[in-house]
mmCIF file of C-alpha atoms in Angstrom:
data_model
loop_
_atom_site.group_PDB
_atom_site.id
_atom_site.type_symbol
_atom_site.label_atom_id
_atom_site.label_comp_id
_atom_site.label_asym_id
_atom_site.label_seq_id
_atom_site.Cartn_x
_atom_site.Cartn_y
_atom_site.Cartn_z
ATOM 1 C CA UNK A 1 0.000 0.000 0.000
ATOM 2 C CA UNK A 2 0.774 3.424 -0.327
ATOM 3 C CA UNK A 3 1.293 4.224 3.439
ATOM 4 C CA UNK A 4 3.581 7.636 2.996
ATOM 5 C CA UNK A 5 4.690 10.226 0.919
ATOM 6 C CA UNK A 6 7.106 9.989 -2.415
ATOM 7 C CA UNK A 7 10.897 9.659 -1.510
ATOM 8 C CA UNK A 8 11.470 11.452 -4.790
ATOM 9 C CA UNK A 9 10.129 14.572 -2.910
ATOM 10 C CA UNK A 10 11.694 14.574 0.578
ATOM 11 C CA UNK A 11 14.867 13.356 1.112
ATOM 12 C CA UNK A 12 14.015 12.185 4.537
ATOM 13 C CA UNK A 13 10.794 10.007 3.914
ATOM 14 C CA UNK A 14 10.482 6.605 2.950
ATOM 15 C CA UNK A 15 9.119 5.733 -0.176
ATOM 16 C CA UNK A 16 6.801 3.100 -1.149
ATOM 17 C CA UNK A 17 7.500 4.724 -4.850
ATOM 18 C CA UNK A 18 10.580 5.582 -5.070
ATOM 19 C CA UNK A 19 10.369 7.627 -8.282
ATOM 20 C CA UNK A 20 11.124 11.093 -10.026
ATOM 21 C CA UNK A 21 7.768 13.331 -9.399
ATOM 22 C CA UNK A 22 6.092 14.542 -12.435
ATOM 23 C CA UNK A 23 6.420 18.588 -13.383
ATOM 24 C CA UNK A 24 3.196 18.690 -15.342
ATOM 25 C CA UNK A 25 1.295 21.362 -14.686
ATOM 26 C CA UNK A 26 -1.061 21.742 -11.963
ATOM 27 C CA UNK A 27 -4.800 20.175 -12.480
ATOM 28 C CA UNK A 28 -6.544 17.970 -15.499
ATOM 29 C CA UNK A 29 -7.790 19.804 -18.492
ATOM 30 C CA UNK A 30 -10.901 19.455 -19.810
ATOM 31 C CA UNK A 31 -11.270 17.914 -23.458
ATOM 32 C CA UNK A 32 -11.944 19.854 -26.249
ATOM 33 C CA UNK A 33 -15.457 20.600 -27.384
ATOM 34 C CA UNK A 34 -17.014 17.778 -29.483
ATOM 35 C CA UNK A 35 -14.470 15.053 -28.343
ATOM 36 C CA UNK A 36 -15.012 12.494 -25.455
ATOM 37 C CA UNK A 37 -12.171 12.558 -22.704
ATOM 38 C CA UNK A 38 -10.485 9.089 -21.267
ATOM 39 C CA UNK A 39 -12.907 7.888 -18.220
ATOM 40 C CA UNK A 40 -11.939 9.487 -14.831
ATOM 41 C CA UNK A 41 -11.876 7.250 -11.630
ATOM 42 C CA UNK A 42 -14.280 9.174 -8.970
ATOM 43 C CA UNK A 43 -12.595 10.807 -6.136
ATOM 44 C CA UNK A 44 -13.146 9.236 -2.763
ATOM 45 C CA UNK A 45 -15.066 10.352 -0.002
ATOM 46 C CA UNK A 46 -12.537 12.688 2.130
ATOM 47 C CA UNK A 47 -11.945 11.171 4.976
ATOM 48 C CA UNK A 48 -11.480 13.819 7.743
ATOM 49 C CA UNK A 49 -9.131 12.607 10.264
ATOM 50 C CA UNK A 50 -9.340 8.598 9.747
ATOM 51 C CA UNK A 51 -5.306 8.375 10.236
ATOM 52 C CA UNK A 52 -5.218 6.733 6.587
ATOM 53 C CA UNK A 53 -4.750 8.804 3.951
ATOM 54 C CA UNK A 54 -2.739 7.137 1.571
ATOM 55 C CA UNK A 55 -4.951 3.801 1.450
ATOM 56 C CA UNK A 56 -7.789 5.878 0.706
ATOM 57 C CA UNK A 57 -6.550 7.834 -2.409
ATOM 58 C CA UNK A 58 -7.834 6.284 -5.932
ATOM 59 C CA UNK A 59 -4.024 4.834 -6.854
ATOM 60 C CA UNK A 60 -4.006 2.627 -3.558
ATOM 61 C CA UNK A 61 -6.822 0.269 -5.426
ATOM 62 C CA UNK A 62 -3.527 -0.990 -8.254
ATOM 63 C CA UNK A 63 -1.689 -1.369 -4.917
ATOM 64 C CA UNK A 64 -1.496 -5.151 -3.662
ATOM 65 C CA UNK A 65 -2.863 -5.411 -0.081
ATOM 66 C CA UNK A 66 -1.602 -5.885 2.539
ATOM 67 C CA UNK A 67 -2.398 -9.626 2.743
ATOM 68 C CA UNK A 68 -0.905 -10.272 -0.808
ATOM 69 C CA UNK A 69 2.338 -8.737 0.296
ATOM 70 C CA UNK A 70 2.668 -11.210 3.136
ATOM 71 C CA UNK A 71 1.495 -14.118 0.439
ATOM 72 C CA UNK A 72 4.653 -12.842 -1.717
ATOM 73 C CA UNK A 73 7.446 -12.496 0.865
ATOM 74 C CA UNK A 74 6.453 -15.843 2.039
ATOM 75 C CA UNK A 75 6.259 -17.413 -0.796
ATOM 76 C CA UNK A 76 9.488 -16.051 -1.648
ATOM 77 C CA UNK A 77 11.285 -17.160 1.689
ATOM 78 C CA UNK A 78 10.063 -20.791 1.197
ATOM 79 C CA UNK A 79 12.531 -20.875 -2.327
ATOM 80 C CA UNK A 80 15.236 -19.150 -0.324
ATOM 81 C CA UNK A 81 15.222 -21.887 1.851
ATOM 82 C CA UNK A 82 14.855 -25.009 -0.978
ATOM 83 C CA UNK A 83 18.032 -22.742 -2.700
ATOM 84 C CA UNK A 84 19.899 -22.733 0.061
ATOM 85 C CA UNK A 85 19.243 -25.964 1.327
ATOM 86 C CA UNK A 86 20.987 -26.855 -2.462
ATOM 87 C CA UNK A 87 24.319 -25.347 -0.675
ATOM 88 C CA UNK A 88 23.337 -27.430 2.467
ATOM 89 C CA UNK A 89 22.486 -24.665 4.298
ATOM 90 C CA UNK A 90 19.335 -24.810 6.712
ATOM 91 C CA UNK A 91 17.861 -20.834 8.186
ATOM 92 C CA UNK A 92 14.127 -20.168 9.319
ATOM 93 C CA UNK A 93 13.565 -16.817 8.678
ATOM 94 C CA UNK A 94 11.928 -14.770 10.928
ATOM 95 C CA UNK A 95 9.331 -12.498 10.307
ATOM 96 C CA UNK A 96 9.225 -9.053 12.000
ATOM 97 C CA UNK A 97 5.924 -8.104 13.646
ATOM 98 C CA UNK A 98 4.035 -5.216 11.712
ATOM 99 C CA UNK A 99 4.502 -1.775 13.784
ATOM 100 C CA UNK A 100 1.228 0.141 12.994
ATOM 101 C CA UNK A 101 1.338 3.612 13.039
ATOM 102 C CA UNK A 102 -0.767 6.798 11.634
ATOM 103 C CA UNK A 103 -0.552 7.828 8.108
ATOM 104 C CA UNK A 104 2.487 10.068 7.390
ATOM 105 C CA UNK A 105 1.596 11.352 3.660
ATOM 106 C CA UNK A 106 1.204 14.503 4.764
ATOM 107 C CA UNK A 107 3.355 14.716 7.966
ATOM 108 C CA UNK A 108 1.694 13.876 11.109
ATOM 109 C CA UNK A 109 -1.477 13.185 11.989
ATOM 110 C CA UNK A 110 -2.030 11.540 15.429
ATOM 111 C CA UNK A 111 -2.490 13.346 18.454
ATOM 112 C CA UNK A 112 -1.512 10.083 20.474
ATOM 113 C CA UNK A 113 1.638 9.699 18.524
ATOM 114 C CA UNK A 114 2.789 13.625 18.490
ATOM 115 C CA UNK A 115 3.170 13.835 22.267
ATOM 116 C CA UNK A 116 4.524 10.873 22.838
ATOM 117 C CA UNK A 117 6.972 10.192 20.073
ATOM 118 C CA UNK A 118 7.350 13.901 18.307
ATOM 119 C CA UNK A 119 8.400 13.639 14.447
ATOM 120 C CA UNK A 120 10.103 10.022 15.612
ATOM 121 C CA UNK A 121 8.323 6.479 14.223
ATOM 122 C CA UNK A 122 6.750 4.675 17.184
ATOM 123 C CA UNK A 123 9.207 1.652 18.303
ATOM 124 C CA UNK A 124 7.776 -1.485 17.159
ATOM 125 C CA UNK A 125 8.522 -4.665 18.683
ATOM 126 C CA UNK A 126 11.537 -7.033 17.487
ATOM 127 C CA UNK A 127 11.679 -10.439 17.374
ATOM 128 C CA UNK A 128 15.596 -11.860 17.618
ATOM 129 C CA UNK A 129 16.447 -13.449 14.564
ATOM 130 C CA UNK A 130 19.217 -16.175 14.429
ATOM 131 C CA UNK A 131 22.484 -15.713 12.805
ATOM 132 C CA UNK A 132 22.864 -16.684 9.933
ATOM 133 C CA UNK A 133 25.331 -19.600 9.404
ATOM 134 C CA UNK A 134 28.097 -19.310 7.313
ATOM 135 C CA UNK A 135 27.707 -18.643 3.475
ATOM 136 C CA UNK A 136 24.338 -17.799 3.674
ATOM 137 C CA UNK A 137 24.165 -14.267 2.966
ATOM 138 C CA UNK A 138 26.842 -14.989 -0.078
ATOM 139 C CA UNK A 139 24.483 -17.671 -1.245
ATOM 140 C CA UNK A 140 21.563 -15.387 -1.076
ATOM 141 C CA UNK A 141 22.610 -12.871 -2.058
ATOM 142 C CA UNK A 142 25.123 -14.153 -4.780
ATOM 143 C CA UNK A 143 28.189 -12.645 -3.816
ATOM 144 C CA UNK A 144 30.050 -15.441 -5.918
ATOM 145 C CA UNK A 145 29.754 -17.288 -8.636
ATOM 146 C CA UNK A 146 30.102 -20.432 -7.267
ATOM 147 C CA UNK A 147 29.841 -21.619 -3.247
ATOM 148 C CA UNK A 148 31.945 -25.356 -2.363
ATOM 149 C CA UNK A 149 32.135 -25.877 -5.917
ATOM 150 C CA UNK A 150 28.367 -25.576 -7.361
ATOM 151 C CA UNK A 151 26.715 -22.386 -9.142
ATOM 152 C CA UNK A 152 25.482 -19.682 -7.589
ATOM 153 C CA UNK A 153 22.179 -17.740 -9.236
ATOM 154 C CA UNK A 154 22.799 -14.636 -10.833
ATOM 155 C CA UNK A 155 21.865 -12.210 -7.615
ATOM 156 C CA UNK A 156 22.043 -15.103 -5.725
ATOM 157 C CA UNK A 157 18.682 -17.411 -4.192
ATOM 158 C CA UNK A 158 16.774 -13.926 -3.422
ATOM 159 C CA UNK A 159 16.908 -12.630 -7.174
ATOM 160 C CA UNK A 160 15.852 -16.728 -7.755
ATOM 161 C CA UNK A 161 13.104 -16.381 -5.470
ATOM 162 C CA UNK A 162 11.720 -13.126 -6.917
ATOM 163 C CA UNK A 163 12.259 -14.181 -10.492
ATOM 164 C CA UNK A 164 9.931 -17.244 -9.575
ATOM 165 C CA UNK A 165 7.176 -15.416 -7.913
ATOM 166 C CA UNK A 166 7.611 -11.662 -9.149
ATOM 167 C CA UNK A 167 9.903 -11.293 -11.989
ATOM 168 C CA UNK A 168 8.674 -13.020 -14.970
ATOM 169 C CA UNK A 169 5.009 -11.107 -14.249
ATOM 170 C CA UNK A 170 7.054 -7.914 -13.827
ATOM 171 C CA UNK A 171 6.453 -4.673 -16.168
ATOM 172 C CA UNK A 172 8.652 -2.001 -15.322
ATOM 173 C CA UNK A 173 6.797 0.566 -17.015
ATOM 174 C CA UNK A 174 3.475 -0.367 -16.147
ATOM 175 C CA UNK A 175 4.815 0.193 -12.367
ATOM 176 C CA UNK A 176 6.460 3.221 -13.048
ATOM 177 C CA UNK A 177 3.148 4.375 -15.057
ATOM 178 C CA UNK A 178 1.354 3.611 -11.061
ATOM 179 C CA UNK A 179 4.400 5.376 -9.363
ATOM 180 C CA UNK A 180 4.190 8.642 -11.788
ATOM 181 C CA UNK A 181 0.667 9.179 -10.436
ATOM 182 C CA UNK A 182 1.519 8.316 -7.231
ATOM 183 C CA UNK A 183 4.427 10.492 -7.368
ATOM 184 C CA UNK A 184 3.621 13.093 -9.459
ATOM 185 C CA UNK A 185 -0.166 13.698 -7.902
ATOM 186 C CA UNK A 186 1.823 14.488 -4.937
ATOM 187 C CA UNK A 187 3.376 17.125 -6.240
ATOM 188 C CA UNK A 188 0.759 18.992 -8.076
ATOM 189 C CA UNK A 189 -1.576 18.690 -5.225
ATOM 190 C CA UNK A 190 1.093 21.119 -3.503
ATOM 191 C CA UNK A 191 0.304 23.736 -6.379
ATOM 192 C CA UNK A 192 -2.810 23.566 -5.598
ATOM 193 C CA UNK A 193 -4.326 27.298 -4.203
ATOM 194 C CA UNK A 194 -6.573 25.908 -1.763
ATOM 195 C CA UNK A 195 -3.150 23.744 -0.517
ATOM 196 C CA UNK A 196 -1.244 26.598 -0.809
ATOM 197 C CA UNK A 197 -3.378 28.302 1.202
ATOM 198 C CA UNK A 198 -4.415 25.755 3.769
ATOM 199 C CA UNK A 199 -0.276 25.659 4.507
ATOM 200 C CA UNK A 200 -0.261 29.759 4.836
ATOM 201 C CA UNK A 201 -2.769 28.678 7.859
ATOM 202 C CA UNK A 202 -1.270 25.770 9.171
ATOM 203 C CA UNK A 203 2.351 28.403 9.027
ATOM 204 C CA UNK A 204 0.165 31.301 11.112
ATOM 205 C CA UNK A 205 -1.101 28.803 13.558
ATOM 206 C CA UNK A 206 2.450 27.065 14.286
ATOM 207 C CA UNK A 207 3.970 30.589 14.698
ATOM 208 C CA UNK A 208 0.965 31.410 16.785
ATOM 209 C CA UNK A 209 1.199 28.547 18.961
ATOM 210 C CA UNK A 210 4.555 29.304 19.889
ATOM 211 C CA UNK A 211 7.032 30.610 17.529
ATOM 212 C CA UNK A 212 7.466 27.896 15.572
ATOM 213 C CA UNK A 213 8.273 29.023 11.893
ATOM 214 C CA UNK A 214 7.530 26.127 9.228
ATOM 215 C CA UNK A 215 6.268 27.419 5.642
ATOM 216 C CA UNK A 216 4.974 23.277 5.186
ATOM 217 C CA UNK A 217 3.867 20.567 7.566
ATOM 218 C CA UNK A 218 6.822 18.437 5.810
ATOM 219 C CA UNK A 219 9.461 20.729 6.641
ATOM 220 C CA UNK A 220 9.898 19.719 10.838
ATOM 221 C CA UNK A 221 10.426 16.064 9.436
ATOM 222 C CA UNK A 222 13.296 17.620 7.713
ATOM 223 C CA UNK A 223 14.930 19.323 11.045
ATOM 224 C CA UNK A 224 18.051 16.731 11.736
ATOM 225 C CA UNK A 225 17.595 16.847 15.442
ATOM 226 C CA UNK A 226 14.023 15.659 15.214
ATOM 227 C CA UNK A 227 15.272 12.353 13.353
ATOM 228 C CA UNK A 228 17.869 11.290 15.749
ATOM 229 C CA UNK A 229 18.172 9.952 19.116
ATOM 230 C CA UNK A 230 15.209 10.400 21.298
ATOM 231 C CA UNK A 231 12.742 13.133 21.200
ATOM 232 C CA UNK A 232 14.114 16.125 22.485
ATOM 233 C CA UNK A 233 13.067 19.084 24.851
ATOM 234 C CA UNK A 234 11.687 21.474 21.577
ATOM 235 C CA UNK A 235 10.532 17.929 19.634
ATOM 236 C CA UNK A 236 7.213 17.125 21.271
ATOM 237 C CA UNK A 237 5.823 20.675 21.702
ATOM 238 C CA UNK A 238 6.266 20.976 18.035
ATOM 239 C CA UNK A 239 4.986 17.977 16.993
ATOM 240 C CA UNK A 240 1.808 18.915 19.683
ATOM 241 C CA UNK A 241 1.432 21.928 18.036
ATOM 242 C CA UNK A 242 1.538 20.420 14.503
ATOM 243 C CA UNK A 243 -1.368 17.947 14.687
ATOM 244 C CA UNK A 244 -3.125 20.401 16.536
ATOM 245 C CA UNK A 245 -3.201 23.085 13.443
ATOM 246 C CA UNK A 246 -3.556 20.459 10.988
ATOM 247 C CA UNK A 247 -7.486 19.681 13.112
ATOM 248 C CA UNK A 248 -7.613 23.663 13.205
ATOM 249 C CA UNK A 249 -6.657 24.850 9.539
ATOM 250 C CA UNK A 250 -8.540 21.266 8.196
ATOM 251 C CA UNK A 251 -5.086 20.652 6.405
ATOM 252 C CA UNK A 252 -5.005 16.938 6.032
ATOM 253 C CA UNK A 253 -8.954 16.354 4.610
ATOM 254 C CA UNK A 254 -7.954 19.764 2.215
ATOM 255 C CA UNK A 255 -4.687 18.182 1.077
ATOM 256 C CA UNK A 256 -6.268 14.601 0.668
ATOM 257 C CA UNK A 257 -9.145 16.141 -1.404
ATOM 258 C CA UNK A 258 -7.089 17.980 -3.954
ATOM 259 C CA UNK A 259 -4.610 14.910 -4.637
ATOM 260 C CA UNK A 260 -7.326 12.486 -4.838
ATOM 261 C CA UNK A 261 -9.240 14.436 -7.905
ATOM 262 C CA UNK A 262 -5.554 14.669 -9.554
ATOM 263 C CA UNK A 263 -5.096 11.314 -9.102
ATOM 264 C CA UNK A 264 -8.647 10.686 -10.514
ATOM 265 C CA UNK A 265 -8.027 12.492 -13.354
ATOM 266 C CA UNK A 266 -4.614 10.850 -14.145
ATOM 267 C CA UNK A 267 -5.649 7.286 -13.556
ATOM 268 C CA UNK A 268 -8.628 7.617 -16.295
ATOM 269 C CA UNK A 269 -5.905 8.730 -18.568
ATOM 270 C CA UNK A 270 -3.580 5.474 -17.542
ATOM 271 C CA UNK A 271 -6.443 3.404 -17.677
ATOM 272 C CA UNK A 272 -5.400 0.684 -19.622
ATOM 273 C CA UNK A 273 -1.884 0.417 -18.070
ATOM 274 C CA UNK A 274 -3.630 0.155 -14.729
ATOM 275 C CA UNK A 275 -5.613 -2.794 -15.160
ATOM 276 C CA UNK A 276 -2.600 -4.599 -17.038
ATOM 277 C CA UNK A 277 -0.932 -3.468 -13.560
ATOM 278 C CA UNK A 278 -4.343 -5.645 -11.528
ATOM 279 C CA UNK A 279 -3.553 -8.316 -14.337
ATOM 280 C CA UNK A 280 0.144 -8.507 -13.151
ATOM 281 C CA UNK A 281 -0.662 -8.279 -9.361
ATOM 282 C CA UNK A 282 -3.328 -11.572 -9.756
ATOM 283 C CA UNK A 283 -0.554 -13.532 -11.148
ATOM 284 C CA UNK A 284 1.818 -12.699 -8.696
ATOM 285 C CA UNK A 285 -0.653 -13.825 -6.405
ATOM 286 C CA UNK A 286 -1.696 -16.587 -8.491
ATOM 287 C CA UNK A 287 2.409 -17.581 -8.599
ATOM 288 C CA UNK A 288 2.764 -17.252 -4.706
ATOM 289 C CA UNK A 289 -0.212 -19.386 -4.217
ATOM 290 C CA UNK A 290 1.370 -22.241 -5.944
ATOM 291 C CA UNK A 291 4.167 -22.364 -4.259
ATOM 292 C CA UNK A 292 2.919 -22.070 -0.672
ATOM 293 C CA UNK A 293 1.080 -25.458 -2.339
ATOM 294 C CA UNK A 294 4.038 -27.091 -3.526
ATOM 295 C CA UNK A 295 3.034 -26.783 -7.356
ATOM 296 C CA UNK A 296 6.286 -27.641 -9.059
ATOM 297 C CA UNK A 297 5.129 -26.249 -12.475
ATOM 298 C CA UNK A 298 4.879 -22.925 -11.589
#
């Protein structure tokens, strides 16, 4: 899912499209008189302080769920373990629990999280893994060419694994054609003047609320001292503050609203790439499936 703003736009945030954001110009045009324009997905309901922006904007529907994910990776893990076991090497990999936190698209947006973690990701809880025994991450990762004599997969049993249950579905530009609108939705939405001017209000009501001086919510995620360590002394009142003139100014449901009718517009006009992309995801699904069943054919 799309659970937080394009690492193409801030150099701090994590991606979950990691691509170049698109410099068209800001909103769809209308076609010209007498000619029928490409069908336009409808724009959501906004959602007004839900915590979930990103799964609710039109693009996160050619996104594989959350439950297919999990269906992939362990798929995937049960042929790094038949590869490796080719080496004679035996690992059970362990699966990190899921830390759930509020939707950071468009900065913060929990009250619960703000005061108690500032700009910082809530800890999540770790589950020791073993170490792995020797040559497995050159085996899996295909350091060599060879390992006690035998072949080693190009890229090594994790570019095997993928291969089998991603790679021979895969269609780069049919991704990147989901990632530009993704990406580049994000961007315009920022043009936008009621954005621009829901931002002038957040900026009053941050300086108001005690001298804090941020032109966008995104820029305190950028401050280096919020990212580091533990939350400091000037952290938490900012992040406090934050949440609290996003609910004032209505920031987040007037952001959400004016990238989900971009994204509307641009996914009518991608249309056919975007259901080759649903096409793709079923037989990734359909591949993972098989092998979780022991189907050799696949």
């Amino acid at each position: 899912m799309l659970t937080s703003l394009p690492a193409s736009l801030r150099g701090a945030a994590v991606a979950v499209l990691a691509t170049a954001a698109l410099t068209a110009c800001a909103g769809p045009s209308s076609p010209p008189a007498g000619r029928t324009g490409p069908p336009r997905a409808p724009a959501p309901a906004v959602p007004v302080l839900s915590g979930d922006y990103s799964g609710k904007l039109p693009i996160a529907a050619y996104s594989l769920t959350s439950v297919q994910s999990e269906l992939i990776q362990s798929a995937e893990q049960k042929l790094e373990q038949t590869c490796l076991a080719r080496y004679g090497i035996s690992y059970s990999f362990v699966r990190q629990p899921e830390t759930h936190t509020a939707d950071r698209r468009y900065g913060l947006s929990s009250p619960e999280e703000a005061s108690a973690y500032g700009y910082h990701l809530p800890p999540g809880p770790a589950v020791p893994a073993p170490p792995p025994p020797p040559g497995m991450l050159t085996v899996l990762r295909g350091d060599r060419a060879t390992y006690h004599g035998k072949a080693v997969p190009k890229g090594g049993c994790r570019a095997e694994a993928v291969q089998r249950v991603e790679g021979k579905y895969a269609r780069p530009d049919i991704s990147a054609a989901a990632a530009a609108i993704a990406d580049g939705g994000y961007a315009r939405s920022m043009r936008q003047p009621a954005v621009v001017a829901v931002f002038r209000r957040w900026s009053s009501c941050m300086a108001a609320s005690g001298g804090y001086h941020y032109a966008s919510p995104m820029d305190p995620l950028d401050v280096p001292a919020f990212a580091k360590g533990r939350p400091g002394a000037r952290e938490i009142p900012t992040a406090v503050a934050d949440v609290a003139c996003k609910r004032k100014t209505r920031l987040l449901p007037v952001w959400f609203g004016a990238e989900a009718r971009i994204q509307a517009a641009l996914i009518g006009e991608r249309a056919g790439a975007l259901a080759q992309l649903r096409r793709i995801h079923r037989a990734q699904v359909a591949a993972a499936k098989a092998v979780l069943k022991g189907d050799a054919r696949r």
